[in-house]
Each structure stands twice: as C-alpha cells, then as structure tokens.
Tab-separated table of C-alpha atoms in Angstrom:
chain	number	residue	atom	x	y	z
H	1	MET	CA	54.583	88.078	95.472
H	2	LYS	CA	52.738	90.893	97.243
H	3	ILE	CA	54.055	94.251	98.274
H	4	LYS	CA	52.058	95.740	101.129
H	5	ILE	CA	52.575	99.430	101.667
H	6	ASN	CA	52.084	100.852	105.138
H	7	TRP	CA	50.632	104.317	104.533
H	8	VAL	CA	49.939	105.317	108.149
H	9	GLY	CA	52.029	103.807	110.924
H	10	ARG	CA	55.658	104.488	111.877
H	11	GLY	CA	56.471	100.832	111.345
H	12	PRO	CA	57.783	99.384	108.110
H	13	LEU	CA	56.956	101.434	105.030
H	14	TRP	CA	56.359	98.316	103.000
H	15	THR	CA	56.443	94.568	103.342
H	16	ILE	CA	57.223	92.048	100.633
H	17	GLU	CA	55.529	88.712	100.998
H	18	LYS	CA	56.773	85.773	99.003
H	19	GLU	CA	54.377	83.389	97.333
H	20	THR	CA	54.973	80.147	95.524
H	21	ARG	CA	56.332	80.740	92.049
H	22	LYS	CA	53.731	80.714	89.321
H	23	GLU	CA	54.118	80.214	85.600
H	24	SER	CA	53.031	83.794	85.096
H	25	ASP	CA	55.837	85.283	87.231
H	26	THR	CA	57.815	87.946	85.423
H	27	GLU	CA	61.597	87.870	85.280
H	28	LEU	CA	61.752	90.614	87.906
H	29	GLU	CA	59.479	88.703	90.223
H	30	VAL	CA	61.562	85.574	89.833
H	31	LEU	CA	64.705	87.566	90.522
H	32	LEU	CA	63.253	89.149	93.637
H	33	ALA	CA	61.758	85.897	94.805
H	34	GLY	CA	65.174	84.264	94.388
H	35	HIS	CA	66.704	86.751	96.801
H	36	PRO	CA	65.844	85.469	100.250
H	37	ASN	CA	66.478	88.732	102.020
H	38	LEU	CA	64.384	90.902	99.802
H	39	ALA	CA	61.495	88.532	99.636
H	40	ALA	CA	61.468	86.530	102.819
H	41	GLN	CA	62.211	89.194	105.361
H	42	ASN	CA	60.177	92.170	106.329
H	43	TYR	CA	62.154	95.307	105.890
H	44	GLN	CA	61.743	97.927	108.536
H	45	ILE	CA	62.614	101.227	107.043
H	46	ASN	CA	62.914	104.578	108.698
H	47	THR	CA	63.491	108.015	107.229
H	48	PHE	CA	65.775	110.807	108.362
H	49	ASP	CA	66.232	114.428	107.611
H	50	PRO	CA	68.967	114.575	104.874
H	51	PHE	CA	71.470	116.440	107.036
H	52	GLU	CA	71.011	114.010	109.873
H	53	ALA	CA	71.361	111.213	107.311
H	54	VAL	CA	74.596	112.752	106.000
H	55	ARG	CA	75.989	112.862	109.548
H	56	ARG	CA	75.061	109.233	110.123
H	57	ILE	CA	76.461	108.048	106.793
H	58	GLY	CA	79.613	110.109	107.270
H	59	PHE	CA	80.224	108.501	110.651
H	60	ILE	CA	79.697	104.981	109.319
H	61	ARG	CA	81.899	105.624	106.293
H	62	LYS	CA	84.686	106.964	108.476
H	63	GLU	CA	84.468	104.005	110.827
H	64	ILE	CA	84.566	101.506	107.952
H	65	SER	CA	87.604	103.187	106.413
H	66	ALA	CA	89.391	103.252	109.775
H	67	SER	CA	88.662	99.620	110.613
H	68	ARG	CA	90.786	96.668	109.572
H	69	ALA	CA	87.897	95.427	107.458
H	70	GLY	CA	88.219	98.634	105.467
H	71	PHE	CA	91.172	97.068	103.657
H	72	SER	CA	88.898	94.368	102.351
H	73	LEU	CA	87.518	94.957	98.850
H	74	ALA	CA	83.787	94.936	99.559
H	75	PRO	CA	83.827	97.433	102.485
H	76	LYS	CA	86.265	99.593	100.525
H	77	ALA	CA	83.774	99.871	97.658
H	78	TYR	CA	80.892	100.298	100.104
H	79	ALA	CA	82.742	103.207	101.713
H	80	PHE	CA	83.031	104.826	98.252
H	81	ALA	CA	79.323	104.316	97.761
H	82	LEU	CA	78.515	105.941	101.110
H	83	ASN	CA	80.800	108.845	100.273
H	84	ALA	CA	79.103	109.313	96.916
H	85	GLN	CA	75.699	109.143	98.599
H	86	ILE	CA	76.729	111.900	100.997
H	87	LYS	CA	77.869	114.026	98.089
H	88	ILE	CA	74.627	113.611	96.146
H	89	LEU	CA	72.435	114.092	99.230
H	90	LEU	CA	74.135	117.413	99.921
H	91	ALA	CA	73.755	118.422	96.299
H	92	LEU	CA	70.091	117.429	96.091
H	93	ASN	CA	69.127	119.066	99.360
H	94	GLN	CA	70.776	122.427	98.961
H	95	ASN	CA	67.459	124.228	99.360
H	96	PRO	CA	66.397	123.777	103.033
H	97	ASN	CA	62.769	124.302	102.045
H	98	LEU	CA	62.895	121.525	99.531
H	99	THR	CA	64.509	118.505	101.113
H	100	SER	CA	63.725	114.851	100.821
H	101	ARG	CA	64.081	112.426	103.677
H	102	VAL	CA	66.571	109.585	103.427
H	103	TYR	CA	65.608	105.951	103.933
H	104	PHE	CA	67.496	103.907	106.501
H	105	ASP	CA	67.127	100.265	107.311
H	106	ASP	CA	66.041	99.915	110.917
H	107	VAL	CA	67.623	96.506	111.457
H	108	SER	CA	71.115	97.355	110.220
H	109	GLY	CA	71.037	101.071	110.950
H	110	LEU	CA	72.524	101.670	107.502
H	111	PRO	CA	71.093	103.567	104.526
H	112	SER	CA	68.529	101.540	102.625
H	113	PHE	CA	70.446	99.644	99.947
H	114	SER	CA	67.996	100.177	97.081
H	115	ASN	CA	67.680	103.879	97.847
H	116	MET	CA	71.431	104.186	98.066
H	117	ALA	CA	71.736	102.495	94.648
H	118	ALA	CA	69.338	105.092	93.243
H	119	ASP	CA	71.361	107.886	94.874
H	120	LEU	CA	74.525	106.486	93.309
H	121	ILE	CA	72.948	106.576	89.863
H	122	SER	CA	72.004	110.213	90.517
H	123	TYR	CA	75.588	110.875	91.636
H	124	CYS	CA	76.967	109.433	88.388
H	125	GLY	CA	74.491	111.408	86.304
H	126	ARG	CA	75.275	114.655	88.064
H	127	PHE	CA	79.005	114.474	88.745
H	128	GLU	CA	80.145	112.251	85.851
H	129	PRO	CA	82.919	110.491	87.729
H	130	GLU	CA	85.797	108.676	86.013
H	131	PRO	CA	84.737	105.443	84.249
H	132	ILE	CA	85.984	102.987	86.869
H	133	LEU	CA	84.412	104.855	89.792
H	134	LYS	CA	81.219	105.170	87.772
H	135	ALA	CA	81.215	101.415	87.194
H	136	VAL	CA	81.870	100.692	90.883
H	137	LEU	CA	78.967	102.926	91.933
H	138	ASP	CA	76.737	101.552	89.204
H	139	SER	CA	77.556	98.002	90.287
H	140	PHE	CA	75.335	98.493	93.356
H	141	SER	CA	72.439	98.176	90.889
H	142	GLY	CA	73.749	95.162	88.936
H	143	TRP	CA	76.708	93.858	86.921
H	144	ALA	CA	78.644	96.909	85.717
H	145	VAL	CA	81.517	96.877	83.239
H	146	LEU	CA	84.749	98.088	84.825
H	147	GLY	CA	86.892	97.855	81.736
H	148	VAL	CA	88.254	95.577	79.088
H	149	GLN	CA	91.362	93.472	78.808
H	150	LYS	CA	92.805	92.288	75.546
H	151	PHE	CA	94.120	88.799	76.105
H	152	GLU	CA	96.168	87.615	73.173
H	153	GLY	CA	97.219	84.089	72.373
H	154	CYS	CA	95.497	82.428	75.332
H	155	ARG	CA	96.073	78.668	75.095
H	156	CYS	CA	93.771	77.489	77.874
H	157	SER	CA	91.599	75.597	75.405
H	158	GLY	CA	94.405	74.279	73.223
H	159	GLU	CA	94.621	76.472	70.162
H	160	PRO	CA	95.752	80.060	70.785
H	161	VAL	CA	92.860	82.533	70.793
H	162	ASN	CA	92.709	86.300	71.055
H	163	LEU	CA	90.101	87.436	73.533
H	164	GLU	CA	88.563	90.672	74.609
H	165	LEU	CA	87.502	90.183	78.199
H	166	LYS	CA	85.079	92.448	79.980
H	167	MET	CA	85.806	92.979	83.664
H	168	ARG	CA	82.560	93.234	85.568
H	169	VAL	CA	81.732	94.000	89.152
H	170	HIS	CA	78.581	93.600	91.192
H	171	HIS	CA	77.732	94.523	94.774
H	172	SER	CA	74.868	92.918	96.603
H	173	HIS	CA	73.724	92.900	100.211
H	174	GLU	CA	72.014	90.728	102.746
H	175	ILE	CA	70.661	91.436	106.215
H	176	LYS	CA	70.848	88.500	108.557
H	177	ASP	CA	70.772	88.297	112.355
H	178	GLY	CA	70.940	92.047	112.654
H	179	LYS	CA	74.080	92.158	110.528
H	180	PHE	CA	74.458	93.836	107.188
H	181	PHE	CA	76.484	91.802	104.702
H	182	ILE	CA	78.015	93.480	101.691
H	183	GLU	CA	79.315	91.218	98.927
H	184	GLN	CA	81.477	92.169	95.994
H	185	LEU	CA	81.631	89.879	92.991
H	186	LEU	CA	84.277	90.347	90.342
H	187	GLY	CA	83.353	88.751	87.051
H	188	ILE	CA	84.861	88.115	83.653
H	189	GLU	CA	82.659	88.228	80.596
H	190	SER	CA	83.652	86.598	77.345
H	191	GLU	CA	81.978	85.138	74.305
H	192	ASN	CA	84.433	82.267	74.535
H	193	LYS	CA	82.769	79.858	76.964
H	194	GLU	CA	85.670	77.417	76.838
H	195	HIS	CA	87.949	80.134	78.173
H	196	LEU	CA	85.509	80.909	80.974
H	197	GLU	CA	85.299	77.246	81.923
H	198	ARG	CA	88.978	76.351	81.716
H	199	HIS	CA	91.100	79.395	82.415
H	200	TYR	CA	90.217	80.269	85.991
H	201	ASN	CA	91.533	77.757	88.487
H	202	LYS	CA	90.985	77.281	92.203
H	203	PHE	CA	87.965	79.547	92.358
H	204	SER	CA	85.387	80.375	89.732
H	205	GLN	CA	81.642	80.046	89.504
H	206	LYS	CA	79.074	80.812	86.871
H	207	SER	CA	76.992	83.907	87.351
H	208	LYS	CA	73.282	83.263	87.757
H	209	THR	CA	72.340	86.330	85.791
H	210	GLY	CA	74.744	86.370	82.863
H	211	GLU	CA	75.620	83.150	81.076
H	212	ASN	CA	78.778	84.688	79.617
H	213	ILE	CA	80.018	85.835	83.012
H	214	VAL	CA	82.133	83.821	85.372
H	215	ILE	CA	82.716	85.041	88.919
H	216	VAL	CA	86.417	84.999	89.668
H	217	ALA	CA	86.619	86.827	92.994
H	218	VAL	CA	84.346	87.253	95.980
H	219	SER	CA	84.763	89.620	98.873
H	220	LYS	CA	82.193	89.608	101.646
H	221	ALA	CA	82.131	91.621	104.834
H	222	SER	CA	79.646	92.209	107.621
H	223	ILE	CA	78.720	95.343	109.482
H	224	LYS	CA	76.871	95.462	112.766
H	225	LEU	CA	75.968	98.723	114.404
H	226	VAL	CA	74.550	99.215	117.882
H	227	GLY	CA	73.399	102.609	119.109
H	228	GLU	CA	72.100	105.571	117.230
H	229	TYR	CA	75.166	106.019	114.991
H	230	GLY	CA	76.725	102.732	115.782
H	231	ASP	CA	78.597	104.671	118.443
H	232	GLY	CA	77.312	102.339	121.143
H	233	TRP	CA	79.210	99.496	119.572
H	234	HIS	CA	80.044	98.489	116.046
H	235	GLU	CA	81.618	95.491	114.440
H	236	PHE	CA	83.139	95.207	110.991
H	237	ALA	CA	84.311	91.783	109.913
H	238	VAL	CA	85.683	90.242	106.749
H	239	GLU	CA	83.554	87.178	106.112
H	240	GLU	CA	85.018	85.864	102.899
H	241	GLU	CA	87.832	86.745	100.530
H	242	LYS	CA	88.588	84.367	97.703
H	243	HIS	CA	89.697	84.688	94.146
H	244	SER	CA	90.954	82.702	91.220
H	245	ASP	CA	94.724	82.267	90.917
H	246	GLU	CA	94.567	83.873	87.496
H	247	ILE	CA	93.255	87.144	88.860
H	248	ASP	CA	95.614	89.879	89.931
H	249	ILE	CA	93.614	90.831	92.987
H	250	ASN	CA	96.262	93.282	94.175
H	251	ALA	CA	95.937	95.211	90.925
H	252	TRP	CA	92.189	95.471	91.548
H	253	ARG	CA	92.847	96.591	95.138
H	254	LEU	CA	95.229	99.221	93.795
H	255	PHE	CA	92.597	100.469	91.332
H	256	LEU	CA	90.124	100.804	94.192
H	257	ASP	CA	92.690	102.607	96.344
H	258	ARG	CA	93.299	105.133	93.589
H	259	LEU	CA	89.624	105.981	93.226
H	260	SER	CA	88.284	108.971	95.036
H	261	VAL	CA	84.933	110.641	95.377
H	262	LYS	CA	85.989	114.225	94.823
H	263	ASP	CA	85.047	116.918	97.288
H	264	SER	CA	84.121	114.427	99.954
H	265	VAL	CA	81.879	115.500	102.742
H	266	GLU	CA	84.837	115.814	105.116
H	267	ALA	CA	86.386	118.414	102.838
H	268	GLU	CA	83.107	120.283	102.556
H	269	MET	CA	82.514	120.176	106.282
H	270	ALA	CA	86.065	121.360	106.934
H	271	SER	CA	85.581	124.338	104.638
H	272	GLU	CA	82.330	125.374	106.331
P	1	MET	CA	71.616	100.802	85.694
P	2	LEU	CA	73.518	103.390	83.743
P	3	PRO	CA	74.561	102.828	80.134
P	4	PRO	CA	78.214	101.718	79.932
P	5	CYS	CA	80.917	104.219	78.964
P	6	LYS	CA	81.509	104.635	75.242
P	7	THR	CA	85.209	104.005	75.608
P	8	MET	CA	85.973	101.259	78.051
P	9	PRO	CA	89.104	101.777	80.100
P	10	GLU	CA	91.775	99.122	79.817
P	11	LEU	CA	91.910	97.098	82.990
P	12	ASN	CA	94.329	94.200	83.127
P	13	LEU	CA	93.125	92.090	86.008
P	14	VAL	CA	93.653	88.672	84.455
P	15	LYS	CA	97.235	87.640	85.118
P	16	PRO	CA	99.324	86.569	82.155
P	17	THR	CA	99.702	82.792	81.865
P	18	GLU	CA	103.045	81.021	82.351
P	19	TYR	CA	103.328	80.839	78.561
P	20	GLU	CA	102.674	84.556	78.209
P	21	LYS	CA	105.145	85.390	80.970
P	22	LEU	CA	107.812	83.301	79.253
P	23	MET	CA	107.138	84.854	75.841
P	24	ALA	CA	107.146	88.345	77.347
P	25	GLN	CA	110.504	87.660	79.006
P	26	ILE	CA	111.987	86.352	75.743
P	27	LYS	CA	110.524	89.319	73.885
P	28	GLN	CA	112.265	91.629	76.342
P	29	GLU	CA	115.566	89.820	75.812
P	30	HIS	CA	115.026	89.965	72.045
P	31	LYS	CA	114.477	93.707	72.321
P	32	GLN	CA	117.951	94.080	73.813
P	33	PHE	CA	119.554	91.595	71.428
P	34	LYS	CA	118.039	92.903	68.183
P	35	PRO	CA	119.870	96.256	67.826
P	36	VAL	CA	123.221	94.683	68.789
P	37	PHE	CA	122.751	91.841	66.332
P	38	GLU	CA	121.513	94.054	63.511
P	39	THR	CA	124.357	96.538	63.906
P	40	THR	CA	126.921	93.726	63.938
P	41	LEU	CA	125.356	92.144	60.872
P	42	GLU	CA	125.350	95.453	59.025
P	43	VAL	CA	129.013	96.118	59.858
P	44	VAL	CA	130.154	92.576	58.975
P	45	THR	CA	128.356	92.784	55.617
P	46	ASP	CA	129.796	96.232	54.883
P	47	ILE	CA	133.329	95.034	55.734
P	48	ILE	CA	132.990	91.980	53.521
P	49	PHE	CA	131.594	94.026	50.622
P	50	ALA	CA	134.383	96.616	50.968
P	51	TYR	CA	137.215	94.079	51.389
P	52	GLY	CA	135.784	91.956	48.570
P	53	HIS	CA	135.832	95.057	46.377
P	54	ILE	CA	139.598	95.437	46.922
P	55	GLN	CA	140.265	91.742	46.257
P	56	LYS	CA	138.134	91.839	43.109
P	57	LYS	CA	139.899	94.877	41.654
P	58	ILE	CA	143.463	94.171	42.762
P	59	PRO	CA	144.077	90.768	44.354
P	60	VAL	CA	145.984	91.224	47.644
P	61	PRO	CA	145.034	88.095	49.656
P	62	ASP	CA	145.440	88.209	53.425
P	63	ARG	CA	146.184	91.945	53.409
P	64	PRO	CA	144.691	93.553	56.528
P	65	MET	CA	142.309	96.483	55.999
P	66	THR	CA	142.560	99.539	58.219
P	67	LEU	CA	139.589	101.429	59.586
P	68	GLU	CA	140.435	104.440	57.435
P	69	GLU	CA	140.551	102.297	54.285
P	70	PHE	CA	137.216	100.761	55.171
P	71	LEU	CA	135.648	104.161	55.747
P	72	VAL	CA	136.771	105.375	52.307
P	73	LEU	CA	135.379	102.311	50.555
P	74	ASN	CA	132.168	102.289	52.595
P	75	LYS	CA	131.594	105.968	51.910
P	76	ASN	CA	131.691	105.175	48.176
P	77	ASN	CA	129.327	102.210	48.562
P	78	CYS	CA	131.985	99.873	47.228
P	79	SER	CA	131.074	96.247	46.854
P	80	PHE	CA	132.280	93.257	44.889
P	81	ILE	CA	128.735	92.762	43.627
P	82	GLU	CA	128.326	95.711	41.309
P	83	LEU	CA	127.607	96.718	37.759
P	84	PRO	CA	130.812	96.583	35.685
P	85	ALA	CA	132.064	99.811	34.128
P	86	LYS	CA	131.203	98.513	30.669
P	87	TYR	CA	127.519	99.016	31.493
P	88	ALA	CA	127.984	102.593	32.615
P	89	ASP	CA	126.630	103.990	29.361
P	90	PHE	CA	124.068	101.249	28.853
P	91	ASP	CA	120.532	102.550	28.438
P	92	ASP	CA	118.644	99.912	30.426
P	93	LYS	CA	120.591	99.970	33.667
P	94	ASN	CA	117.584	98.744	35.622
P	95	PHE	CA	117.670	95.470	33.754
P	96	TYR	CA	121.112	94.710	35.238
P	97	ALA	CA	120.308	96.333	38.557
P	98	ASN	CA	117.601	93.721	39.068
P	99	TYR	CA	120.105	90.961	38.516
P	100	LEU	CA	122.451	92.772	40.885
P	101	ASN	CA	119.832	92.504	43.581
P	102	LEU	CA	119.204	88.886	42.700
P	103	ILE	CA	122.739	88.137	43.853
P	104	ALA	CA	123.370	90.867	46.452
P	105	GLY	CA	120.091	90.083	48.275
P	106	PRO	CA	120.730	86.373	48.815
P	107	PHE	CA	124.358	87.141	49.661
P	108	ARG	CA	123.259	89.531	52.447
P	109	ARG	CA	120.791	86.950	53.723
P	110	TRP	CA	123.469	84.267	53.646
P	111	ILE	CA	125.834	86.481	55.663
P	112	GLY	CA	122.935	87.100	58.068
P	113	LYS	CA	122.474	83.368	58.494
P	114	LEU	CA	126.213	82.929	59.157
P	115	VAL	CA	126.240	85.745	61.734
P	116	ALA	CA	123.247	84.165	63.475
P	117	GLU	CA	124.937	80.765	63.452
P	118	SER	CA	128.116	82.137	64.947
P	119	TRP	CA	126.383	84.355	67.522
P	120	SER	CA	127.285	83.903	71.161
P	121	TRP	CA	124.197	84.612	73.285
P	122	GLN	CA	126.269	84.671	76.449
P	123	ASP	CA	128.677	87.332	75.186
P	124	GLN	CA	126.169	89.084	72.929
P	125	ARG	CA	128.648	89.202	70.080
P	126	ILE	CA	129.679	87.310	66.984
P	127	LEU	CA	132.342	84.606	67.330
P	128	ILE	CA	134.662	85.603	64.509
P	129	LYS	CA	136.543	82.308	64.254
P	130	MET	CA	133.351	80.354	63.894
P	131	PHE	CA	131.987	82.873	61.408
P	132	VAL	CA	135.062	82.649	59.155
P	133	ARG	CA	135.088	78.852	59.380
P	134	LEU	CA	131.407	78.623	58.436
P	135	LEU	CA	131.825	81.172	55.643
P	136	HIS	CA	134.646	79.250	54.003
P	137	LYS	CA	132.825	75.970	54.489
P	138	GLN	CA	129.655	77.183	52.802
P	139	LEU	CA	131.108	79.585	50.227
P	140	ASN	CA	131.526	76.849	47.610
P	141	TYR	CA	127.836	75.997	47.785
P	142	PHE	CA	126.919	79.652	47.519
P	143	ILE	CA	129.095	80.203	44.429
P	144	LYS	CA	127.850	76.957	42.904
P	145	ASP	CA	124.204	77.978	43.342
P	146	PHE	CA	124.546	81.510	42.144
P	147	SER	CA	127.023	81.039	39.337
P	148	LYS	CA	124.061	79.634	37.390
P	149	GLU	CA	122.394	83.058	37.525
P	150	ARG	CA	122.604	85.142	34.361
P	151	PHE	CA	125.308	87.818	34.476
P	152	PHE	CA	126.888	86.280	37.601
P	153	SER	CA	130.329	86.606	35.988
P	154	ASP	CA	129.603	90.177	34.996
P	155	LEU	CA	128.331	91.204	38.419
P	156	VAL	CA	130.518	89.143	40.738
P	157	GLY	CA	133.386	87.851	38.631
P	158	ASP	CA	136.683	89.740	38.464
P	159	TYR	CA	138.149	91.394	35.412
P	160	VAL	CA	139.355	88.073	34.024
P	161	GLY	CA	135.932	86.530	34.498
P	162	HIS	CA	136.473	84.193	37.440
P	163	SER	CA	135.562	84.393	41.074
P	164	SER	CA	138.569	82.991	42.942
P	165	TYR	CA	138.862	86.274	44.886
P	166	LEU	CA	135.616	85.295	46.642
P	167	PHE	CA	137.711	83.026	48.854
P	168	CYS	CA	139.565	86.113	50.115
P	169	ILE	CA	136.633	88.369	51.005
P	170	VAL	CA	137.214	88.226	54.765
P	171	PRO	CA	140.023	90.467	56.012
P	172	PRO	CA	142.466	88.696	58.374
P	173	ASN	CA	141.900	91.441	60.960
P	174	LEU	CA	138.085	91.105	60.864
P	175	LYS	CA	137.799	90.902	64.662
P	176	GLU	CA	139.722	94.119	65.349
P	177	LEU	CA	138.211	95.928	62.371
P	178	LEU	CA	134.698	94.940	63.432
P	179	GLU	CA	135.292	96.356	66.911
P	180	GLN	CA	136.748	99.558	65.468
P	181	VAL	CA	133.867	100.060	63.025
P	182	LEU	CA	131.269	99.353	65.725
P	183	GLU	CA	132.929	101.881	68.009
P	184	HIS	CA	133.218	104.399	65.151
P	185	ARG	CA	129.509	104.099	64.302
P	186	LYS	CA	128.587	104.312	67.979
P	187	GLN	CA	130.505	107.561	68.298
P	188	ASN	CA	128.961	108.846	65.058
P	189	THR	CA	125.433	108.151	66.284
P	190	LYS	CA	126.237	109.792	69.616
P	191	THR	CA	127.574	112.922	67.887
P	192	LYS	CA	124.538	113.062	65.591
P	193	LYS	CA	122.218	112.837	68.592
P	194	GLU	CA	124.085	115.595	70.413
P	195	VAL	CA	123.942	117.843	67.337
P	196	ALA	CA	120.224	117.181	66.996
P	197	GLU	CA	119.652	118.102	70.641
C-alpha cells in the first residue's frame, strides 16, 4: 500500500493506492487494505476556513435532524458527531490569528471522516461529556464501550449462567457513487462464546475485529449533497435497519434521544 | 481511541428472555403476597400459642377467645410451650430454653406449612376450615414425633403431665379473631407510622 501526498496542487491532498497483500503487511495495513473505500478509491479532500466549515457542518447537521432519516439511529449519532465537531472547532479556533483549516471530502461535501474522528476525540478530551455520549463520539474511531449489562441466569446454552455483557458501538463510513454512507453497528461483547452464538436470533453476525463481539444491530443511512452546502439539493435515506429480536432497540433509540452536545452551535450563534 | 470510562454505566439493551420475564412477573406477585402471608402466619401462630396457653392452664374446650383476651395474653408472650414455674429458680435456665426452642421452632414451622397448604391464592387469605382440618389431621403425628424429645412433658404437657389440651389449641372463632387481630395490627402500624412522621 502506498500513500502519495500531493504537496502542490489543489487536487487531492493524498492518494492511497492498494497493492496485493504481502506477508510483511502490518495489521494496520491489512485493516486499511480490507476497507475498499479507504484503499481503492482516491479521496479528494478540500480544506475550509474553520468558520466557513462550522457554517457548512451546522447546515448539514440541521438538515439531517430535520429529515425523516434523522430518526434513524446512524444519522442520529452522526448528527451528534457533527454537533460535537462544531463545538470543538469553535473552541480550537477562538484566536482568529491562529486557526486551522478543516478538511472536507470533495465527493460527499461532508467533513472528512478521519479528521472528524480526531476532532471528536479532542471534544471528549476537552469537554468530558457524559460516558454514553463519550462512547458514541469515540465509536467513530472504533468499537467503543457504551456500558455494561448484568445478565443473570441466562439459559440460552442450557445451564443458567450469569453474564456481564459489554454493549459496544461502532460507526463507519463509505463513499460510493457520490453518496456518503454512515453505518452504525451495535455489538455485544462477552467472554461466553456460547451465549454470543446462541442468544441472538434473527440477526447477528460476528465482528471482524473482535472475536468476542457479536453485532446485533445495524443501522445504515446515506447522505447525498448537491450544491455548495447541499442547498442545491440533498437526499437523506435510510438504507438498512435491522436488529436481533433480543435487543431492545427502542431503549437504545431513547438513550440516543436523551443525549445532547451541550452548548450547541445554535445556542452560541443565538447568543451572539 | 480514548480509554474507556473507569465506571461503566449500566445499559440494559438486551431484552430479558421469556424465562426471565416469567420469573420477574412471579417475583412481583411474590412481593405482594409475602407481607400478607407473613402477617397472617404470625397472627395465626400467636393466636394458637395464646389460646393453647389458656387450654393448658385451665381446660375450657371450645370456648371462644375475644380480641381483648388475646391482646392480654399476647402482650405477656403467653404460649403453651414454655418453661414451667418449677424451673423459675433453676440456675441453668438456658439448658431448658434450648429444649424450648427445639419444640417451639418446629411447631412454628409446622404451623407455617399448614398456613401455606391452606392458602387461597385467588383470595390472598388463609382458608380457615382447611387449616383447622389439616391441623387436626396432622397433630397426632406432630405430638408423636416430638413427645420423644427430652422435657416434652415439662415444656408442652399440662400440669398433670399429659397433652390432651393440644387438641383444643384452635379457638372456635379463629376466622373472626384472625380478622380482628389483623385489623388491630394494621391500625397499630398505621398509628405508629403517623406518630413517626
């Protein structure tokens, strides 16, 4: 795998070229190579002045929340992430003489996913949000632990067992045909593999990254923006929503609804 | 990624299984049943101990016991299973007290078993007729088993050394008396709560 950095032109800042897997590939390389959109496609990335970026992100966030797709789990979490990114961008760029430009993906017109993930980590470090919001924001970088559930006397594998289940969440993205796809995976982690294999009916699949994690719910939505802010035309669609019968998906939805990124940009803008 | 929080929040996203739902429902019903059952059991045992005390001291079979009479006897912790007066000045009272418990304990448990057997789940109360029938049916076995215990005659037997009064330990007005005592204790608890507040 080669990463070519474009130091001069206004085109893509870098290009990742996939090569055939070698024995010497590191775990990271294998992981990146396994992700078709990171490795196979050329990312075209643009940068914006942070205040312009905040305006753009704010508009997109508002549109997602107002759309019907905003009720879906993945866009809901993505809207939180955008809100948190706005908050941290404003905090980091308070000094107008010392600002840093914000990366946007040219194809989707949305903030660059990896840069947003980094911003979310900064947000968590700076604002120390409540544990569940922290986990949701952190899940844009990998499997984050939302919380634990004590499950006593589960008889799915015959004999009753007491389990301590870890609820995990992960958000990933994909850019395909000019559309940005955001996917939310809800996972259960347990040492008891029999429980993971037998308890979750209708829908469950093993996680590729964690052998003790089983994915029990998937929410996938797509976003397509046309025009500078997506104001020319935008489309939000729910692509996939499925979950195991044993998962109380409404409880999870309720948890997400209760979360809030304090002092959102709207509030700050209103006060100015 | 960030390090996970030190204290993980509790997040119940996995639905309880059918088995768990059923057990939770029964547990909820048990929660409502338990105080009613325990209070009834306590009152029935107290009535039997108090009425048995009268029959042991002065045999008056089939004589009803009033609420006021019960309250006097109950206030003085009267029971037919007790240390006889002849041991009042005895140095090692604990020695006999242990034997007292050896008989009083199983007797309480036996009454508990009878109350459970004659419990009506639908009405959430004891069926007195069934209780009395079962008590008289099983009393012989109880006396037979425990009469072998040392000091049984001393602790349970009457002044002439026999235990025929044991067949008259249930007052004929048990049903009414039970209701009255339950109501009396309910009022007492209510008053105590109000005073505490």
